[in-house]
Coordinates of C-alpha atoms and ligand atoms in Angstrom, one line a residue:
Chain F
M1 CA 35.9 12.7 -41.4
V2 CA 32.4 12.2 -40.1
F3 CA 31.4 9.8 -42.8
K4 CA 34.8 7.8 -41.9
W5 CA 33.6 7.8 -38.0
L6 CA 30.3 6.6 -39.2
D7 CA 31.6 4.1 -41.5
E8 CA 33.8 2.4 -38.8
R9 CA 30.5 1.9 -36.7
L10 CA 28.1 1.5 -39.2
E11 CA 29.5 0.0 -42.0
L12 CA 28.3 3.0 -44.5
R13 CA 30.5 2.0 -47.5
K14 CA 28.8 -1.0 -47.8
F15 CA 25.5 0.2 -47.5
K16 CA 26.6 2.7 -50.3
E17 CA 27.7 -0.1 -52.5
K18 CA 24.9 -2.5 -51.9
F19 CA 21.7 0.1 -52.1
L20 CA 23.0 3.3 -53.2
S21 CA 24.2 2.2 -56.1
K22 CA 21.3 0.3 -57.5
T23 CA 19.9 1.5 -60.6
F24 CA 16.8 3.6 -61.0
P25 CA 15.3 3.1 -64.7
T26 CA 14.3 6.5 -65.6
H27 CA 11.0 7.9 -67.4
P28 CA 9.1 10.8 -66.5
T29 CA 5.7 8.7 -65.2
F30 CA 8.4 7.3 -62.4
L31 CA 8.1 10.5 -60.8
L32 CA 4.5 10.1 -59.9
G33 CA 5.1 7.6 -56.9
E34 CA 7.9 10.0 -55.8
T35 CA 5.3 12.9 -55.8
A36 CA 3.2 11.0 -53.2
L37 CA 6.2 10.3 -51.1
F38 CA 7.3 14.2 -50.8
S39 CA 4.2 15.3 -50.0
F40 CA 3.8 12.6 -47.4
I41 CA 6.8 14.2 -45.8
T42 CA 5.4 17.6 -46.4
L43 CA 2.3 16.3 -44.4
V44 CA 4.4 15.3 -41.5
A45 CA 6.4 18.2 -41.2
T46 CA 3.3 20.2 -41.3
G47 CA 1.4 17.8 -39.3
I48 CA 3.6 18.1 -36.3
F49 CA 4.0 22.3 -36.1
L50 CA -0.2 21.8 -36.2
G51 CA -0.1 18.8 -33.8
F52 CA 1.6 21.3 -31.0
L53 CA -1.1 23.8 -31.4
Y54 CA -4.1 22.0 -32.2
E55 CA -6.9 20.9 -29.0
P56 CA -8.5 17.9 -29.9
S57 CA -11.5 18.9 -27.7
T58 CA -15.0 20.0 -28.2
T59 CA -15.5 21.6 -24.7
M60 CA -17.1 25.2 -25.5
V61 CA -14.5 27.8 -24.7
S62 CA -14.9 31.5 -25.6
L63 CA -13.7 32.9 -28.7
F64 CA -13.6 36.8 -29.1
G65 CA -16.8 36.6 -26.9
A66 CA -18.7 33.7 -28.7
M67 CA -19.2 30.1 -26.8
V68 CA -17.0 27.7 -29.7
P69 CA -16.0 24.3 -29.5
A70 CA -12.1 24.2 -28.3
A71 CA -11.1 22.6 -31.4
Y72 CA -12.5 25.5 -33.3
A73 CA -11.4 27.9 -31.5
S74 CA -7.6 25.9 -31.7
V75 CA -7.5 26.1 -35.4
V76 CA -8.7 29.5 -35.8
R77 CA -5.9 30.6 -33.5
I78 CA -3.4 28.7 -35.7
D79 CA -4.9 30.6 -38.7
L80 CA -4.1 33.9 -36.8
L81 CA -0.6 32.9 -36.2
P82 CA 2.2 34.2 -38.6
M83 CA 2.2 31.4 -41.4
G84 CA -0.3 29.6 -39.3
L85 CA -2.6 29.7 -42.2
I86 CA -0.4 29.1 -44.9
I87 CA 0.6 26.1 -42.9
R88 CA -2.5 24.7 -42.5
R89 CA -3.3 25.4 -46.3
I90 CA 0.1 23.6 -47.1
H91 CA -1.0 20.8 -45.1
H92 CA -4.4 20.1 -47.1
W93 CA -2.7 20.7 -50.2
S94 CA -0.2 18.3 -49.8
A95 CA -3.1 15.6 -48.8
M96 CA -5.1 16.3 -52.0
I97 CA -1.5 16.0 -54.0
M98 CA -0.7 12.8 -52.2
I99 CA -4.1 11.2 -53.0
A100 CA -3.9 12.6 -56.8
A101 CA -0.6 11.3 -57.2
I102 CA -1.2 8.1 -55.8
L103 CA -4.0 7.7 -58.4
A104 CA -1.7 8.9 -61.0
H105 CA 0.7 6.3 -60.4
L106 CA -1.8 3.7 -59.7
L107 CA -3.1 4.9 -63.6
R108 CA 0.2 4.5 -64.7
V109 CA 1.1 1.0 -63.4
Y110 CA -2.7 -0.1 -64.4
F111 CA -2.2 1.0 -67.9
T112 CA 1.3 0.2 -68.3
A113 CA 0.5 -3.3 -67.0
S114 CA 3.1 -3.1 -64.4
Y115 CA 1.2 -5.0 -61.8
R116 CA 1.7 -8.3 -63.8
K117 CA 3.7 -11.1 -62.1
P118 CA 5.9 -10.8 -60.2
R119 CA 4.3 -7.4 -58.9
E120 CA 0.9 -8.5 -57.8
I121 CA 1.7 -7.6 -54.1
N122 CA 3.1 -4.3 -54.7
W123 CA -0.3 -3.5 -56.4
L124 CA -2.1 -3.9 -53.6
V125 CA 0.1 -2.3 -51.3
G126 CA -0.3 0.5 -53.3
L127 CA -4.0 0.2 -53.5
S128 CA -4.2 0.1 -49.2
L129 CA -1.9 3.1 -49.5
W130 CA -4.3 5.1 -51.9
G131 CA -7.4 3.8 -49.3
T132 CA -5.1 4.6 -45.8
A133 CA -4.4 8.2 -46.9
M134 CA -7.9 8.7 -48.1
I135 CA -9.0 7.5 -44.5
G136 CA -6.3 10.1 -42.9
A137 CA -7.9 12.7 -45.1
F138 CA -11.3 12.1 -43.9
T139 CA -10.5 12.0 -40.1
G140 CA -8.6 15.2 -40.7
Y141 CA -11.9 16.7 -42.0
L142 CA -13.5 16.6 -38.7
L143 CA -10.7 18.2 -36.5
P144 CA -11.2 21.8 -37.3
Y145 CA -14.7 20.9 -36.1
S146 CA -16.2 23.4 -38.3
Q147 CA -20.0 23.2 -39.5
F148 CA -18.6 21.8 -42.5
S149 CA -16.3 19.4 -40.7
V150 CA -19.2 18.2 -38.5
T151 CA -21.9 17.6 -41.5
A152 CA -19.5 15.5 -43.1
T153 CA -18.5 13.5 -40.2
S154 CA -22.2 13.1 -39.7
I155 CA -23.0 12.1 -43.1
A156 CA -20.0 9.4 -42.7
Y157 CA -21.4 8.3 -39.2
Y158 CA -24.9 7.9 -40.5
M159 CA -23.4 5.6 -43.6
A160 CA -21.5 3.5 -41.5
K161 CA -24.5 2.9 -38.7
S162 CA -26.8 2.0 -41.9
M163 CA -24.6 -0.9 -42.3
P164 CA -27.0 -4.3 -41.8
W165 CA -25.9 -6.5 -38.9
I166 CA -22.7 -4.6 -37.5
G167 CA -23.4 -1.0 -38.3
N168 CA -24.2 -0.1 -34.6
W169 CA -21.4 -1.2 -33.6
I170 CA -18.7 -0.5 -36.2
S171 CA -20.1 3.4 -36.1
R172 CA -19.6 3.5 -32.4
L173 CA -16.1 1.8 -32.7
L174 CA -14.9 4.3 -35.4
F175 CA -16.5 7.4 -33.7
A176 CA -16.4 6.4 -30.1
G177 CA -20.1 6.3 -29.6
D178 CA -22.6 8.2 -31.1
F179 CA -21.9 11.5 -33.1
P180 CA -22.0 13.8 -32.2
S181 CA -20.7 13.4 -29.0
D182 CA -17.3 14.3 -27.1
G183 CA -15.4 11.0 -27.7
T184 CA -15.5 11.3 -31.3
V185 CA -12.8 14.3 -31.8
P186 CA -10.5 12.9 -29.7
R187 CA -10.5 9.3 -31.5
F188 CA -10.4 11.2 -34.8
F189 CA -7.4 13.3 -33.6
F190 CA -5.6 9.8 -32.4
M191 CA -5.9 7.9 -35.5
H192 CA -5.1 11.1 -38.0
V193 CA -1.8 11.9 -36.2
M194 CA -1.0 8.4 -34.8
L195 CA -2.5 5.5 -36.5
I196 CA -3.1 6.2 -40.0
P197 CA 0.4 7.9 -40.5
A198 CA 2.1 4.6 -38.9
T199 CA 0.1 2.8 -41.0
L200 CA 1.2 5.1 -44.0
I201 CA 4.6 4.5 -43.1
G202 CA 4.8 0.9 -42.5
L203 CA 3.1 0.7 -45.9
I204 CA 5.4 3.1 -47.6
S205 CA 8.3 1.1 -46.3
L206 CA 7.1 -2.2 -47.6
H207 CA 6.2 -0.7 -51.0
M208 CA 9.6 0.7 -51.5
L209 CA 11.3 -2.9 -50.1
I210 CA 9.3 -5.0 -52.6
L211 CA 10.5 -2.3 -54.8
I212 CA 14.0 -2.9 -54.3
K213 CA 14.0 -6.8 -54.2
Q214 CA 11.8 -6.9 -57.6
K215 CA 13.5 -3.8 -59.0
H216 CA 11.6 -1.3 -61.3
T217 CA 9.8 -2.2 -64.4
E218 CA 11.8 -0.5 -67.3
P219 CA 10.7 1.2 -70.1
R220 CA 10.2 -0.9 -73.2
S221 CA 13.0 1.0 -75.0
N222 CA 15.3 -0.7 -72.8
R223 CA 14.7 -4.1 -73.8
D224 CA 15.9 -3.6 -77.5
R225 CA 19.0 -1.7 -76.0
K226 CA 19.7 -4.7 -73.5
E227 CA 18.9 -7.5 -76.4
A228 CA 21.6 -5.7 -78.6
Q229 CA 24.0 -5.1 -76.0
G230 CA 23.0 -8.8 -74.5
G231 CA 23.2 -7.4 -70.9
K232 CA 20.6 -8.6 -68.3
R233 CA 20.8 -5.4 -65.3
L234 CA 18.6 -2.7 -65.4
I235 CA 19.3 0.2 -67.7
G236 CA 19.0 3.5 -65.8
I237 CA 20.9 5.8 -63.5
P238 CA 22.3 5.0 -60.0
I239 CA 20.1 6.1 -57.0
W240 CA 23.6 8.3 -55.8
P241 CA 24.2 10.6 -56.9
E242 CA 22.1 10.9 -60.0
Q243 CA 19.0 9.7 -58.9
A244 CA 19.0 11.6 -55.4
V245 CA 20.1 14.9 -57.0
I246 CA 17.3 14.9 -59.4
S247 CA 14.8 13.5 -56.7
L248 CA 15.9 16.6 -54.3
S249 CA 15.3 19.3 -56.9
F250 CA 12.1 17.5 -57.6
F251 CA 11.1 17.4 -53.9
L252 CA 11.9 21.5 -53.5
F253 CA 10.0 21.9 -56.7
L254 CA 7.0 20.5 -55.5
L255 CA 7.3 22.1 -52.0
F256 CA 7.4 25.6 -54.2
V257 CA 4.4 24.7 -55.9
V258 CA 2.7 23.6 -52.9
V259 CA 3.3 26.7 -51.1
L260 CA 2.3 28.9 -53.8
M261 CA -0.8 27.2 -54.3
A262 CA -1.3 27.3 -50.2
A263 CA -0.8 31.0 -50.6
Y264 CA -2.9 32.0 -53.5
I265 CA -5.7 29.2 -53.3
P266 CA -7.9 29.1 -50.2
L267 CA -9.0 26.0 -49.1
N268 CA -11.4 24.9 -46.2
P269 CA -12.1 28.4 -44.8
I270 CA -13.2 27.4 -41.3
E271 CA -13.7 31.0 -40.5
M272 CA -16.1 31.1 -43.2
Y273 CA -18.1 27.8 -42.6
G274 CA -18.2 28.6 -38.3
P275 CA -18.4 26.5 -35.8
P276 CA -21.1 24.1 -35.8
S277 CA -24.5 25.3 -36.1
P278 CA -28.1 23.8 -37.1
G279 CA -28.4 24.8 -40.5
T280 CA -26.6 22.9 -43.7
P281 CA -25.1 24.8 -46.4
V282 CA -24.4 23.7 -50.0
M283 CA -21.1 21.7 -49.6
R284 CA -19.2 19.7 -51.4
P285 CA -16.2 17.1 -50.5
D286 CA -12.7 17.5 -51.6
W287 CA -12.4 15.8 -54.8
Y288 CA -11.5 12.5 -54.0
F289 CA -14.6 11.6 -52.5
L290 CA -16.7 13.5 -54.9
V291 CA -17.1 10.2 -56.9
V292 CA -18.9 8.6 -53.5
Y293 CA -20.5 11.4 -52.8
G294 CA -22.4 12.0 -56.8
F295 CA -23.1 8.0 -56.5
L296 CA -24.6 8.9 -53.3
K297 CA -27.0 11.4 -55.0
L298 CA -28.0 8.8 -58.0
V299 CA -29.0 5.9 -55.3
P300 CA -33.1 6.3 -55.6
G301 CA -34.4 6.4 -52.2
D302 CA -36.6 3.7 -52.4
L303 CA -34.3 1.1 -53.3
V304 CA -34.4 -1.1 -50.2
F305 CA -34.2 -4.5 -49.5
T306 CA -33.6 -7.1 -46.4
I307 CA -31.3 -10.1 -46.5
L308 CA -31.2 -12.4 -44.0
G309 CA -33.0 -9.7 -41.6
G310 CA -30.6 -7.1 -42.8
K311 CA -32.0 -3.9 -44.1
I312 CA -29.9 -3.0 -47.2
T313 CA -30.5 1.3 -48.0
P314 CA -29.5 3.4 -50.1
E315 CA -27.3 4.9 -47.5
T316 CA -25.4 1.6 -47.2
I317 CA -25.0 0.9 -51.0
G318 CA -23.8 4.4 -51.4
G319 CA -21.7 4.8 -48.9
V320 CA -20.4 1.2 -48.4
I321 CA -20.8 -1.2 -50.7
F322 CA -20.4 0.9 -53.8
P323 CA -16.7 2.2 -52.7
A324 CA -16.2 -1.5 -51.1
L325 CA -16.8 -2.7 -54.6
N326 CA -14.7 -0.5 -56.3
F327 CA -11.7 -1.3 -54.5
L328 CA -12.7 -5.2 -54.9
A329 CA -12.6 -4.7 -58.8
Y330 CA -8.8 -2.7 -58.5
A331 CA -7.8 -5.2 -56.3
L332 CA -8.5 -8.2 -58.8
V333 CA -7.0 -6.4 -61.6
P334 CA -3.7 -8.7 -61.3
F335 CA -5.5 -11.6 -61.1
I336 CA -7.5 -11.5 -63.7
D337 CA -4.9 -9.9 -66.3
R338 CA -2.3 -12.9 -65.4
S339 CA 0.7 -13.9 -67.4
K340 CA 2.9 -17.0 -66.8
E341 CA 6.3 -15.6 -66.8
P342 CA 7.2 -13.0 -65.2
Q343 CA 7.1 -9.2 -66.8
H344 CA 9.9 -6.7 -66.3
Y345 CA 9.0 -4.2 -69.0
M346 CA 6.2 -1.5 -69.0
A347 CA 3.5 -2.4 -71.6
N348 CA 2.3 -0.1 -74.6
P349 CA -1.2 0.5 -73.5
L350 CA -2.3 1.0 -77.2
H351 CA -1.0 -2.9 -77.2
R352 CA -3.9 -4.1 -75.2
P353 CA -7.0 -2.8 -76.2
F354 CA -9.0 -5.2 -73.5
M355 CA -7.3 -3.6 -70.3
T356 CA -6.9 -0.6 -72.2
S357 CA -10.6 0.2 -73.2
L358 CA -11.5 -1.5 -69.6
G359 CA -9.4 1.3 -67.8
V360 CA -10.8 3.9 -69.9
G361 CA -14.5 3.1 -69.2
A362 CA -14.0 3.2 -66.0
I363 CA -12.3 6.5 -65.9
V364 CA -15.0 8.1 -67.6
F365 CA -17.5 6.0 -65.2
L366 CA -15.8 7.7 -62.2
C367 CA -15.6 11.2 -63.6
M368 CA -19.4 11.1 -64.2
M369 CA -20.0 10.3 -60.8
A370 CA -17.9 13.3 -59.8
V371 CA -20.0 15.1 -62.1
A372 CA -23.2 13.7 -60.5
G373 CA -21.9 15.7 -57.5
Y374 CA -23.1 18.6 -59.7
I375 CA -26.3 17.5 -60.4
D376 CA -28.1 20.7 -58.2
V377 CA -25.8 23.1 -60.0
L378 CA -26.1 21.3 -63.6
H379 CA -29.9 21.1 -63.0
I380 CA -30.1 17.7 -64.1
T381 CA -32.3 15.0 -62.6
T382 CA -30.7 12.1 -61.1
K383 CA -32.4 9.9 -63.7
A384 CA -31.3 11.6 -66.4
M385 CA -27.7 11.9 -65.2
T386 CA -27.8 8.2 -64.3
V387 CA -28.9 7.4 -68.0
Y388 CA -26.0 10.1 -68.8
A389 CA -23.3 8.0 -66.7
L390 CA -24.1 4.9 -68.1
V391 CA -24.0 5.8 -71.8
A392 CA -21.1 7.8 -71.4
T393 CA -19.4 4.8 -69.7
A394 CA -20.5 1.8 -72.1
A395 CA -19.4 4.5 -75.2
A396 CA -15.8 5.3 -73.7
W397 CA -15.6 1.7 -73.5
S398 CA -16.8 0.1 -76.9
V399 CA -15.4 3.4 -78.8
S400 CA -11.9 2.9 -77.1
Y401 CA -12.2 -1.0 -77.7
A402 CA -13.0 -1.0 -81.0
L403 CA -10.5 1.9 -82.3
L404 CA -7.4 -0.1 -80.5
R405 CA -8.8 -3.4 -82.2
W406 CA -8.5 -1.7 -85.5
Y407 CA -5.2 0.1 -84.6
N408 CA -3.6 -3.2 -83.7
G409 CA -5.3 -5.0 -86.5
K410 CA -3.7 -2.5 -89.0
R411 CA -0.2 -2.7 -86.5
G412 CA -0.3 -6.6 -86.8
N413 CA 0.3 -6.5 -90.1
N414 CA 3.7 -4.9 -90.3
A415 CA 5.0 -5.5 -86.6
K416 CA 4.6 -8.0 -83.8
A417 CA 4.3 -6.8 -80.1
Chain L
M1 CA 12.9 -38.5 -50.0
V2 CA 16.0 -40.6 -48.8
D3 CA 15.9 -40.0 -44.8
G4 CA 12.0 -41.0 -44.9
N5 CA 13.1 -43.9 -42.7
S6 CA 14.5 -41.9 -40.2
A7 CA 12.1 -39.4 -39.8
K8 CA 9.3 -42.5 -39.4
E9 CA 11.7 -43.6 -36.5
T10 CA 11.8 -40.1 -34.4
G11 CA 8.5 -39.4 -36.0
K12 CA 6.3 -40.7 -33.1
E13 CA 7.6 -38.4 -30.4
G14 CA 8.5 -35.4 -32.6
L15 CA 4.8 -35.4 -33.9
T16 CA 3.3 -35.5 -30.3
R17 CA 5.6 -32.8 -29.4
R18 CA 4.8 -30.7 -32.4
R19 CA 1.0 -31.3 -32.0
F20 CA 1.4 -30.2 -28.0
T21 CA 3.2 -26.9 -29.4
L22 CA 0.6 -26.2 -32.6
G23 CA -2.0 -26.7 -29.7
M24 CA -0.6 -24.3 -27.4
L25 CA -0.1 -22.1 -30.3
I26 CA -3.7 -22.1 -31.4
A27 CA -5.2 -21.7 -27.7
S28 CA -3.0 -18.3 -27.1
I29 CA -4.1 -17.1 -30.6
A30 CA -7.9 -18.1 -29.6
G31 CA -7.5 -16.7 -26.0
A32 CA -5.6 -13.5 -27.5
F33 CA -8.5 -12.9 -30.0
G34 CA -11.0 -13.4 -27.3
S35 CA -9.7 -10.7 -25.1
L36 CA -9.2 -8.7 -27.9
F37 CA -13.0 -9.3 -28.3
A38 CA -13.5 -7.8 -25.0
L39 CA -11.1 -4.9 -25.5
L40 CA -13.3 -4.0 -28.8
K41 CA -16.8 -3.6 -26.4
V42 CA -14.8 -1.2 -24.4
L43 CA -13.7 0.7 -27.6
A44 CA -17.3 1.0 -28.6
P45 CA -18.7 2.7 -26.2
E46 CA -22.6 3.7 -25.8
K47 CA -21.9 7.3 -25.4
K48 CA -25.1 9.0 -26.3
G49 CA -25.2 12.2 -28.3
G50 CA -26.4 12.1 -31.5
G51 CA -29.4 9.9 -32.2
Y52 CA -32.7 11.5 -32.5
A53 CA -34.7 11.6 -29.5
T54 CA -37.3 14.3 -29.6
T55 CA -38.2 16.1 -26.6
I56 CA -40.7 18.2 -27.8
L57 CA -44.1 18.4 -25.8
P58 CA -47.0 20.2 -26.7
G59 CA -47.4 23.8 -25.7
D60 CA -43.9 24.5 -26.3
V61 CA -43.5 27.9 -28.3
L62 CA -41.3 27.9 -31.3
V63 CA -38.2 30.0 -31.4
Y64 CA -35.4 30.9 -34.2
A65 CA -32.8 28.3 -34.3
Q66 CA -30.3 31.0 -36.1
G67 CA -29.7 34.3 -37.4
G68 CA -29.8 37.1 -35.6
S69 CA -32.8 37.0 -33.7
A70 CA -32.5 33.0 -32.5
G71 CA -33.9 32.3 -29.2
S72 CA -36.4 34.6 -29.9
P73 CA -40.0 33.7 -30.6
V74 CA -41.3 33.1 -33.9
T75 CA -44.1 35.3 -34.8
A76 CA -47.1 34.5 -36.8
S77 CA -46.8 38.0 -38.3
S78 CA -43.3 37.6 -39.3
M79 CA -44.0 35.1 -42.3
K80 CA -46.1 35.3 -45.0
A81 CA -47.0 32.4 -47.7
G82 CA -43.6 31.1 -49.0
D83 CA -41.9 31.3 -46.0
A84 CA -39.8 29.1 -44.3
V85 CA -37.7 29.1 -41.0
L86 CA -35.7 26.8 -38.7
A87 CA -37.2 26.6 -35.2
Y88 CA -36.5 25.2 -31.9
P89 CA -38.6 24.5 -29.3
T90 CA -37.7 27.3 -26.6
G91 CA -35.2 26.2 -24.2
K92 CA -34.5 22.9 -26.0
S93 CA -32.0 23.8 -28.7
S94 CA -29.2 21.5 -27.6
N95 CA -30.9 18.5 -29.0
P96 CA -30.9 18.2 -32.6
A97 CA -33.6 16.2 -32.9
N98 CA -35.6 18.8 -32.1
L99 CA -35.4 21.2 -35.0
V100 CA -38.3 21.3 -37.2
Q101 CA -38.7 24.0 -40.4
L102 CA -41.7 25.8 -40.0
I103 CA -43.3 26.7 -43.0
K104 CA -46.2 29.1 -44.4
L105 CA -48.3 28.3 -47.3
E106 CA -51.4 29.2 -48.8
E107 CA -54.1 27.6 -46.8
A108 CA -55.5 26.1 -49.9
A109 CA -52.1 24.7 -51.0
F110 CA -52.0 21.7 -48.6
K111 CA -53.4 18.1 -50.1
P112 CA -53.0 14.4 -48.7
P113 CA -51.0 13.2 -47.1
T114 CA -50.4 16.3 -45.1
D115 CA -52.4 15.8 -41.8
I116 CA -54.5 19.5 -42.2
S117 CA -55.6 19.1 -38.5
L118 CA -51.9 19.6 -37.5
T119 CA -51.6 22.8 -39.4
D120 CA -53.1 26.3 -38.5
K121 CA -53.5 29.2 -40.9
G122 CA -51.1 27.7 -43.4
F123 CA -48.3 27.1 -40.8
V124 CA -47.0 23.7 -41.2
A125 CA -43.9 22.2 -39.9
Y126 CA -41.9 19.0 -40.2
S127 CA -38.7 17.7 -38.9
A128 CA -35.8 19.7 -40.4
I129 CA -33.3 16.4 -40.2
C130 CA -32.9 14.9 -43.2
T131 CA -34.3 11.4 -43.6
H132 CA -31.3 10.3 -45.6
L133 CA -28.1 11.1 -43.8
G134 CA -29.1 13.8 -41.7
C135 CA -28.1 17.0 -42.9
T136 CA -30.3 20.0 -41.8
V137 CA -32.8 20.6 -44.7
S138 CA -33.1 23.9 -46.4
W139 CA -36.1 26.3 -48.0
M140 CA -36.1 27.1 -51.8
A141 CA -38.4 30.1 -51.8
N142 CA -39.9 30.9 -55.4
R143 CA -40.5 34.7 -55.0
E144 CA -42.7 34.5 -57.9
S145 CA -45.0 31.6 -56.9
P146 CA -44.5 30.7 -53.7
A147 CA -46.7 27.3 -54.0
A148 CA -43.9 26.0 -56.0
S149 CA -41.4 26.3 -53.0
F150 CA -40.3 23.2 -51.9
T151 CA -37.5 21.9 -49.1
E152 CA -34.1 20.3 -50.4
C153 CA -31.5 18.9 -48.1
F154 CA -28.3 20.3 -50.0
C155 CA -26.2 17.6 -48.9
H156 CA -27.5 15.0 -51.7
N157 CA -30.2 17.5 -52.8
S158 CA -33.3 15.0 -51.4
I159 CA -36.3 17.2 -52.3
F160 CA -39.9 17.3 -50.0
N161 CA -42.8 18.7 -51.0
P162 CA -44.1 20.6 -48.1
A163 CA -47.4 20.9 -49.7
E164 CA -47.9 16.6 -49.4
G165 CA -47.0 16.2 -46.1
A166 CA -43.0 16.3 -47.0
K167 CA -43.4 13.4 -49.6
V168 CA -39.7 12.8 -51.6
M169 CA -40.3 14.4 -54.8
G170 CA -36.4 13.1 -55.5
G171 CA -33.1 12.2 -54.2
P172 CA -31.9 9.6 -52.2
A173 CA -34.1 10.3 -49.1
P174 CA -36.1 6.8 -48.0
I175 CA -39.1 8.4 -46.2
P176 CA -40.7 12.1 -45.5
L177 CA -40.1 14.4 -42.9
A178 CA -42.2 13.7 -40.1
Q179 CA -44.9 16.2 -39.7
I180 CA -45.4 17.8 -36.1
G181 CA -48.3 20.0 -35.1
V182 CA -48.4 23.6 -34.6
K183 CA -50.7 26.2 -33.9
V184 CA -51.0 30.5 -33.7
M185 CA -51.1 31.5 -30.1
Q186 CA -53.6 34.6 -28.6
D187 CA -50.2 36.4 -28.6
G188 CA -48.9 35.6 -32.5
T189 CA -46.3 33.2 -31.5
L190 CA -46.5 29.6 -32.6
A191 CA -46.6 26.5 -30.4
F192 CA -46.2 22.6 -30.7
T193 CA -49.5 20.7 -30.2
S194 CA -48.5 17.2 -31.3
D195 CA -45.2 15.0 -31.0
F196 CA -43.8 14.4 -34.8
K197 CA -46.1 11.5 -36.6
G198 CA -43.5 9.8 -37.7
P199 CA -39.4 8.8 -37.7
I200 CA -37.2 11.4 -37.7
G201 CA -33.7 11.5 -38.9
P202 CA -31.9 8.7 -41.2
Q203 CA -33.6 5.4 -41.0
V204 CA -30.6 3.5 -39.9
Ligands
LIG501 S1 -28.7 14.0 -45.9 FE1 -30.0 14.8 -47.3 S2 -30.0 14.3 -49.0 FE2 -28.2 13.0 -47.9

């Protein structure tokens, strides 16, 4: 009935035939992107709840007799509401999971070489999604205005400010004046609840549109089947109803896991950090910033030089140049590993010694940087850590390359890829 | 192309019209970006708040910056060698640039480049704002040998040696913490005797 009524007006049947019957190739790793998408939906839902109750202001108000910033007080009040704390934790955990899922998805695409022609654009869109998600997470750090928030944001403020030539202006633009001042929280609030989600929605839509247009890459096994049948269409299951049911149950399962984590694993305990205070305790950023955090610790303090009147300091190197170079390197991947013909099948990483070993080396390097975030508890000096990181990276790269070459040499005798 | 001729015939007028439109387009884009530039200026206000401009004057009494006795004067007798506290000049705690770390060491422990004339009875004070990215430094007390205590910033583990003018012993901090003069007053409290002897806060 309802369907008929809507169909007469919106031509739903056409939509169903054209879109919902599309084929979705199956492979367990194809759920990584969906994990990211579903985490985003959870983020929006919990974010709406939090947004109703949060107060983006640093005016001092009284909370149980103590004077604290209004933002901090409002988050403490959210935590005290029935279900309040758990929703805030679901929000935070979903952000962590979303970023992890995007990363895992990127790695999957990298190792299966699914970024090759014609999918270079979607690789770039995916990278931007990752970057935007991290900016979203970062702007979220500040909002509770706890001691942790202020320290983390102040570090980023000085990193931005340390940039040569434009640092002063950029930092004032992003933080709405100097930090800490009363402009930063409202600006970050706007970015966090409006600008960044809108950008994410735009990028996600673009990502999916391109995906629908270009079609999904397929597992290699599909190729042999297709060749045998002489078919050209994608092999997989239709979006409606099969894939939809899988996705829905997967979404619910994911939600279950996140709620479980939120219920049992404490995260960002702002009551423990307390409102901003003069001292700085030991604090580490969420896992996805550990790489930059660790790298910052390794840059020697006397590494300063001047180009064209701009002073390049360790802060700029660690906080701006290093992340930028990372993203640039990832963005260049599809333009370095090019293919003339459009590729529509996942590659087997074992058959691609060069790219795969490069990826392995990069992963080890990033992990070592994250470890460098812990040199204080591991009692390693920065010099030793730098050496370890370089040696581990070089070893991982060369050993995996040699192994893969050897493997392919053996395989090359009996089979051709 | 086949219709190259006809294109040439109408080309003249078509080209100028196209040029005109293109010119208009470029001008309007330039105008739009020009106005955007003005907008960016508005969006990056000169809001003062952070930044590190100290307001310490000689004679200001040091008070505890945190803990139960925050705001009350630090007394010389409450500290022994190897101790350190965070302190503000009294009544000026709203300015983070005024935060100092007051340290007591053995009088003989000081080595250059510490300015001995700015110390008194083993008391020495440095800016507590890390010169790397602005976190507050902490005191790593060594109970067994007080002389081995040092100042560390927990953010990226910069280490400063208080006996040697807060020289950077490790980590990413580019310059030492600035020293500031202190002396023990008659009533056992401590007061500042000078301004910071060097830049404070992140060197950006
Ligand atoms: S802020 Fe002190 S070491 Fe980075």
